[in-house]
Short mmCIF file of C-alpha atoms and ligand atoms in Angstrom, two decimals:
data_model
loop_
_atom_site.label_atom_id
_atom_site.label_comp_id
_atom_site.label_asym_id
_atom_site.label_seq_id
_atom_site.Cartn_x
_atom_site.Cartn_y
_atom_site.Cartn_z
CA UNK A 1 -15.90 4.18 20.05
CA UNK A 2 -13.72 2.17 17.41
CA UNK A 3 -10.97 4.93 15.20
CA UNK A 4 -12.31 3.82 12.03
CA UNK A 5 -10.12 6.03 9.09
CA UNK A 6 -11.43 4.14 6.52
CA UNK A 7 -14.48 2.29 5.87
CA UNK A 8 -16.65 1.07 2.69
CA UNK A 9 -20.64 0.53 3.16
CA UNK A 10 -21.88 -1.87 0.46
CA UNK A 11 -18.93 -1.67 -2.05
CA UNK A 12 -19.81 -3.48 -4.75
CA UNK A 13 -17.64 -3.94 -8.27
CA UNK A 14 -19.07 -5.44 -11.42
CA UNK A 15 -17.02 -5.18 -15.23
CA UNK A 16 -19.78 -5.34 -17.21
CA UNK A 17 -21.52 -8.84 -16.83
CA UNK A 18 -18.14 -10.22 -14.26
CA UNK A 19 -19.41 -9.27 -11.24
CA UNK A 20 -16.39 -9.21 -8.92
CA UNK A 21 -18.00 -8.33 -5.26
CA UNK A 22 -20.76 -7.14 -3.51
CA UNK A 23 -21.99 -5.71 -0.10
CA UNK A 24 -18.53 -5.62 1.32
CA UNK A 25 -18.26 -3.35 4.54
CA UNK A 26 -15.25 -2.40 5.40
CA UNK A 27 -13.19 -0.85 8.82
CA UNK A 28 -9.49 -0.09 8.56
CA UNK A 29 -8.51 1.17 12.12
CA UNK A 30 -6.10 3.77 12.37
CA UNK A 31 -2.61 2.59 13.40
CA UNK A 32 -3.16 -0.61 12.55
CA UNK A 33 -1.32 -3.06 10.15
CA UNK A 34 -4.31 -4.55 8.24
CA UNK A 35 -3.72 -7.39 5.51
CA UNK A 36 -6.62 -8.12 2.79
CA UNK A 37 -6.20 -11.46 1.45
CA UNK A 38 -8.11 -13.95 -1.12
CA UNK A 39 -7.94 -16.21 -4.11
CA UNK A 40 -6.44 -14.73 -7.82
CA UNK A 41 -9.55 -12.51 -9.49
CA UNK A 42 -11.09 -12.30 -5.72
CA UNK A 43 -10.50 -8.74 -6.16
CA UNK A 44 -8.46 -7.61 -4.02
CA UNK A 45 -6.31 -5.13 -6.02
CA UNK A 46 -9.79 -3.90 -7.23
CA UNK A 47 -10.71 -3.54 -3.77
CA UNK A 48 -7.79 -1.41 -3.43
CA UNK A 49 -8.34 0.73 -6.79
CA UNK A 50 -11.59 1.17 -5.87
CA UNK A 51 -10.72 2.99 -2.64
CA UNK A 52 -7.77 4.51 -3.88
CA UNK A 53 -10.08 6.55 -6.50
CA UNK A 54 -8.46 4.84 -9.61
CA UNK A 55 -11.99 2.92 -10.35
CA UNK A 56 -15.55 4.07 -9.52
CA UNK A 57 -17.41 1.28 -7.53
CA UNK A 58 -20.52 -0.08 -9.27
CA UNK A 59 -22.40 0.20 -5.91
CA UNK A 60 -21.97 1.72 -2.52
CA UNK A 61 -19.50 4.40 -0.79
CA UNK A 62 -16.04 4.96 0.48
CA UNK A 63 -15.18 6.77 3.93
CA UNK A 64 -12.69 8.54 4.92
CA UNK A 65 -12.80 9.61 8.49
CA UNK A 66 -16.46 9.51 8.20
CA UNK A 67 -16.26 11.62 5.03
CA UNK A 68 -18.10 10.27 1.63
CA UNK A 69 -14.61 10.16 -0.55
CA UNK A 70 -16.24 8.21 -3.38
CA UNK A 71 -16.78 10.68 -6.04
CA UNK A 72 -13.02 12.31 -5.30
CA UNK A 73 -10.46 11.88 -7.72
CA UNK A 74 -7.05 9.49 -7.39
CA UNK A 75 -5.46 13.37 -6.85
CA UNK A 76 -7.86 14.48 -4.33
CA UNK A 77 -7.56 11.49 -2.24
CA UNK A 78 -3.64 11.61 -2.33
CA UNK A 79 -3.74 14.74 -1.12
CA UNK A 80 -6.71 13.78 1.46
CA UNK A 81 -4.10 10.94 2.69
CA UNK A 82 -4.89 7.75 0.72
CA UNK A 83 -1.74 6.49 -0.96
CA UNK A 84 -0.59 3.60 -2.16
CA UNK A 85 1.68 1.59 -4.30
CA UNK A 86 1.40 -1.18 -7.24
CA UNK A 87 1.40 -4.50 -7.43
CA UNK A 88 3.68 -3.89 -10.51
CA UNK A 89 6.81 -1.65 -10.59
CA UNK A 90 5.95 1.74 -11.25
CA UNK A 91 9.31 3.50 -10.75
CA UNK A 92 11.14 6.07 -13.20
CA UNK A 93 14.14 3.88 -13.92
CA UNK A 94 16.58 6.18 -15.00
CA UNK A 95 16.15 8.75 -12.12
CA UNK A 96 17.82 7.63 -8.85
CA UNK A 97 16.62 7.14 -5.80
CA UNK A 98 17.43 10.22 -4.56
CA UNK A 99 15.75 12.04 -7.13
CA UNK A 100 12.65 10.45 -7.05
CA UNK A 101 11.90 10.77 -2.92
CA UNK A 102 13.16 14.35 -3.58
CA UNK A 103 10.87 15.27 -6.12
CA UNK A 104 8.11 12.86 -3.76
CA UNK A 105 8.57 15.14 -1.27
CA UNK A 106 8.07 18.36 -3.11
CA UNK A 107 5.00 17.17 -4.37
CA UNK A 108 4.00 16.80 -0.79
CA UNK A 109 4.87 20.28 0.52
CA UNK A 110 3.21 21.51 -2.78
CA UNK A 111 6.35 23.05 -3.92
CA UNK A 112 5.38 23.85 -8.01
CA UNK A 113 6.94 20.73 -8.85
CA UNK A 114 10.61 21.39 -9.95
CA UNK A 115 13.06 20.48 -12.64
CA UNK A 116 15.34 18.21 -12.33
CA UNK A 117 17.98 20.71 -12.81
CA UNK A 118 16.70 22.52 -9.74
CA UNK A 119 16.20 19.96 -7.46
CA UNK A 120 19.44 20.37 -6.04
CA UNK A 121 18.15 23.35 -4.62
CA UNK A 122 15.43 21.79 -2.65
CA UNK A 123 18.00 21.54 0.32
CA UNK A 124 15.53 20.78 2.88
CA UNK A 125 13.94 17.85 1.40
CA UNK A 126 17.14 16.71 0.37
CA UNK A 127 18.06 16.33 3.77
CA UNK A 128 14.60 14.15 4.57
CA UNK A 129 15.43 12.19 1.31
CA UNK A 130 18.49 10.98 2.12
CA UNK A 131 17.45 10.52 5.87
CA UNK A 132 14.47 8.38 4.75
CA UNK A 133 16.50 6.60 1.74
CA UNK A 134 19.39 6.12 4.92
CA UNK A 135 16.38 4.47 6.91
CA UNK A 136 15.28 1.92 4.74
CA UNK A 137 18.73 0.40 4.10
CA UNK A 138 18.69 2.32 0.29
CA UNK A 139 21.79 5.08 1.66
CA UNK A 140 24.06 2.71 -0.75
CA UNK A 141 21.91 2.91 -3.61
CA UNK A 142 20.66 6.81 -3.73
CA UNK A 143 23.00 8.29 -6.31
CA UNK A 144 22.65 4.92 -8.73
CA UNK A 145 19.97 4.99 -12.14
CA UNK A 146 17.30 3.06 -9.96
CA UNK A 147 17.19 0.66 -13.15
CA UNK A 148 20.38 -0.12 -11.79
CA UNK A 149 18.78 -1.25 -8.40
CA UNK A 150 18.56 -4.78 -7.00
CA UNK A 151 14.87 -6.22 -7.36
CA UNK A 152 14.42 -5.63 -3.96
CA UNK A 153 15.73 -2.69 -3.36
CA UNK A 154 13.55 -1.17 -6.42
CA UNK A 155 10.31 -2.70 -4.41
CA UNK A 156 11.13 -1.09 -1.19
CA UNK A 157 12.32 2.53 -2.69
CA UNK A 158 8.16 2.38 -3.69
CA UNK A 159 7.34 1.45 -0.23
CA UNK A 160 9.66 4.76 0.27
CA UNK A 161 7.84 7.14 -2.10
CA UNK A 162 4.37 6.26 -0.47
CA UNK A 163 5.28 6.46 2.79
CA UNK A 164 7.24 10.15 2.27
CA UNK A 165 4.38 11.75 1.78
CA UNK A 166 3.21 10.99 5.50
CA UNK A 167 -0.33 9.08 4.52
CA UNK A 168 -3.05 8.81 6.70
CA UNK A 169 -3.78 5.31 5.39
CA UNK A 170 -0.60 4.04 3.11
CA UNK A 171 -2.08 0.69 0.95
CA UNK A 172 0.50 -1.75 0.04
CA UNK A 173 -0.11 -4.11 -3.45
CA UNK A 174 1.89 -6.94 -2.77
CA UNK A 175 4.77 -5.02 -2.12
CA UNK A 176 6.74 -8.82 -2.19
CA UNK A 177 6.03 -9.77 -5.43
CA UNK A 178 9.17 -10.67 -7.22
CA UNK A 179 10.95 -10.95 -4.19
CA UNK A 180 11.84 -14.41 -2.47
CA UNK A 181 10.51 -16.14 0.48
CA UNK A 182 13.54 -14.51 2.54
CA UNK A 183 13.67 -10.79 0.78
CA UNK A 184 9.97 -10.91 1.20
CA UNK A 185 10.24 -11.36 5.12
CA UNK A 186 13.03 -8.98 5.45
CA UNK A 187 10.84 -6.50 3.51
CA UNK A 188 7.73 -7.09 5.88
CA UNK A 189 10.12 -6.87 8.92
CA UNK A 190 11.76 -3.49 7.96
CA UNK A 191 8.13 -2.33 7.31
CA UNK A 192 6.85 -2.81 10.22
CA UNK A 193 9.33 -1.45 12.22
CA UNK A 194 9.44 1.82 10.52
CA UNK A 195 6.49 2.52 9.63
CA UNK A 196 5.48 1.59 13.33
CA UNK A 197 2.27 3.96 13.85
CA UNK A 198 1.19 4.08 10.02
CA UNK A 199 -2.53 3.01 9.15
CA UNK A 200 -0.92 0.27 6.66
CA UNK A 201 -3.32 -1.93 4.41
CA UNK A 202 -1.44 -4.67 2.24
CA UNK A 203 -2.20 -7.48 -0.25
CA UNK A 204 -0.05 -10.50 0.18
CA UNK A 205 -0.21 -14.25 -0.67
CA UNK A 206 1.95 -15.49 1.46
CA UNK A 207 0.37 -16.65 4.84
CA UNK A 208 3.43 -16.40 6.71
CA UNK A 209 3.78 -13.07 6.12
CA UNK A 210 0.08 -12.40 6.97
CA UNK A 211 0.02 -14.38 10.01
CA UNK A 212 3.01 -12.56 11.31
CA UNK A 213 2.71 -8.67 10.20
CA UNK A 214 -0.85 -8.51 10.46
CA UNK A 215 -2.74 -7.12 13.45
CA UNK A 216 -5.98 -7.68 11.34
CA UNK A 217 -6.69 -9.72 8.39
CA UNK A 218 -9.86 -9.19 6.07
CA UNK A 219 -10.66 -12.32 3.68
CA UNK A 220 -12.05 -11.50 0.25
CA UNK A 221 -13.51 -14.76 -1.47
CA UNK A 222 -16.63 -16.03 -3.62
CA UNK A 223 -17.55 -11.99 -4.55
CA UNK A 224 -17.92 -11.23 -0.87
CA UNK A 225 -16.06 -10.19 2.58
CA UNK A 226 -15.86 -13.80 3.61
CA UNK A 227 -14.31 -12.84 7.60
CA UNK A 228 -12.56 -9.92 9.17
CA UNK A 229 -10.43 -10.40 13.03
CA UNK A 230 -7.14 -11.16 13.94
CA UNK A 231 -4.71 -14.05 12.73
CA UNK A 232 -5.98 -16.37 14.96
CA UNK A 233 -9.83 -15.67 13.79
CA UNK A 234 -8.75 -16.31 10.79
CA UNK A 235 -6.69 -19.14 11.20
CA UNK A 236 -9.77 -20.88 13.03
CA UNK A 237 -12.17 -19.73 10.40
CA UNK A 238 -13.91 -22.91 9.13
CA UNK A 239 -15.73 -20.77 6.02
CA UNK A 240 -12.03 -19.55 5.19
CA UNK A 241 -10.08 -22.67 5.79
CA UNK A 242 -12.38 -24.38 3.61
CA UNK A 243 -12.67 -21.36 0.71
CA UNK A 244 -9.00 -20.24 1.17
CA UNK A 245 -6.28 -21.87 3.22
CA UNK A 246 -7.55 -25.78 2.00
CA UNK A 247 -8.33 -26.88 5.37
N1 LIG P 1 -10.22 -3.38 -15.68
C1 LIG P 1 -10.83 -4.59 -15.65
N2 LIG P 1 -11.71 -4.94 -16.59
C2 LIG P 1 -12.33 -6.14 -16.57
N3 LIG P 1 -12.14 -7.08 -15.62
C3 LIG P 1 -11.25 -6.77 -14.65
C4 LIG P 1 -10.56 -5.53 -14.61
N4 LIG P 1 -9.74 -5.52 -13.51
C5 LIG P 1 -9.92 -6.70 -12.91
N5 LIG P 1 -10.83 -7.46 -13.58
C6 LIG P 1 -11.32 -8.78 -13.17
O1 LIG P 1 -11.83 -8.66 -11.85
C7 LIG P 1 -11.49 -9.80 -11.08
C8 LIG P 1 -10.70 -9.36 -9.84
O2 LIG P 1 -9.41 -8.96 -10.25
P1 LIG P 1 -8.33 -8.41 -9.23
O3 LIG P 1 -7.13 -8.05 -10.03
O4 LIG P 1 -8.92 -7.37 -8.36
O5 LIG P 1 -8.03 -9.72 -8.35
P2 LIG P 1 -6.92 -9.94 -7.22
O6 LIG P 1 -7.63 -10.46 -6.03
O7 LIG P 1 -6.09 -8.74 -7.05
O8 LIG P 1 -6.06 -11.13 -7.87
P3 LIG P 1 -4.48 -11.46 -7.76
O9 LIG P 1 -4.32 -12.18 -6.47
O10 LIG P 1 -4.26 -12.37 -8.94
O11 LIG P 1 -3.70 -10.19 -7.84
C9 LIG P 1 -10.73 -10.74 -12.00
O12 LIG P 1 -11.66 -11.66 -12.53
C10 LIG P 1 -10.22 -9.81 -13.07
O13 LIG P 1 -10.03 -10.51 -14.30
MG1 LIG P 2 -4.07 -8.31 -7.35
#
């Protein structure tokens, strides 16, 4: 029997008259490092909002361990396990590092979420904080304004904030973007090894990165799951060489 954590049957996505896809079914298996890739406008961050609970699908269901999640709320799925980050930077510049996994944290253990004044008291998850920030190479950078905060550095503390709240399935929108060809692999390479064991599901453009971080690679193209299997499947895919890698 496959793990499946999360599936789609049938997702489909129309805006009005732009229909984006249709009929896609979906398997994410758990502990795997899964990358969804696809022309601009395939959908692929739609994909992504879809099943994170920020957009209602036009057509067909979401599954979370076998459960129907579709009708849940962004909230309800975050707490459920489904969390992700943007393909955009979403951080609260002028709160540092620290602050922000701190307060990440107490939103996981459902502490009534605290001031900022009294998150020095939060000793316990000011501990985890700094062990996580120490983890990801951000130790330097905890006690700056995050505005402050290398490009790079302000990509990965997001990685940071979506993986401290322990997700079942963390989803990744091209966390790289911004980043060069070089901070880009060091980001993917410091991802993988620690979150080693998370069900991870990111969006990325670059095929080196794919190829090598990936475990399993689904193609979106032409308003439909075009191929799902390993690098190598996909690599040898003559529908997605000739849709997607111009081959
Ligand atoms: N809120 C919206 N309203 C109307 N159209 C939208 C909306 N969001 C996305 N679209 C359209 O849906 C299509 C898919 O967009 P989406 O952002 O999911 O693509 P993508 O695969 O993530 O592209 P990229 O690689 O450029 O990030 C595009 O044609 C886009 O213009
Ligand atoms: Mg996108």
């Amino acid at each position: 029997m496959s793990d499946t954590v999360l599936a789609t049957r049938g997702l489909g996505m129309s805006f009005g008259g732009l229909r984006v896809f249709a009929g896609i079914d979906f398997a994410l298996a758990r502990g795997e490092r899964h990358a969804v890739i696809g022309p601009n406008g395939a959908g692929k961050s739609t994909f992504v909002a879809i099943v994170t609970g920020l957009l209602r699908p036009t057509a067909g269901a979401v599954l979370l361990d076998g459960h129907d999640v579709t009708r849940s709320s962004a909230g309800e799925r975050v707490a459920a396990g489904i969390v992700r980050t943007f393909q955009i930077n979403t951080l609260f510049p002028s709160l540092t590092p620290l602050e922000s996994v701190v307060l990440a944290l107490c939103q996981r253990d459902k502490q009534a979420r605290p001031s900022l004044r009294a998150l020095r008291r939060c000793t316990a998850q000011i501990d985890e904080a700094a062990d996580l920030l120490e983890r990801f190479g951000l130790a330097d950078d905890a006690q700056l304004p995050t505005q402050e905060l290398a490009y790079g550095q302000q990509r990965l503390l997001e990685v940071v904030l979506a993986y401290a709240l322990r997700p079942r399935v963390l989803l990744l929108d091209e966390p790289a973007a911004g980043l060069s060809t070089t901070q880009g692999h060091a980001l993917f390479e410091r991802l993988a090894q620690l979150t080693e064991g998370t069900t991870l599901l990111f969006i990325e453009h670059d095929m080196n990165i794919v190829f090598r971080y990936a475990q399993r690679v689904t193609v979106l193209a032409g308003g439909s799951l075009l191929a799902q299997g390993t690098p190598d499947e996909i690599r040898a895919h003559a529908g997605v060489r000739k849709a997607y890698l111009g081959n």
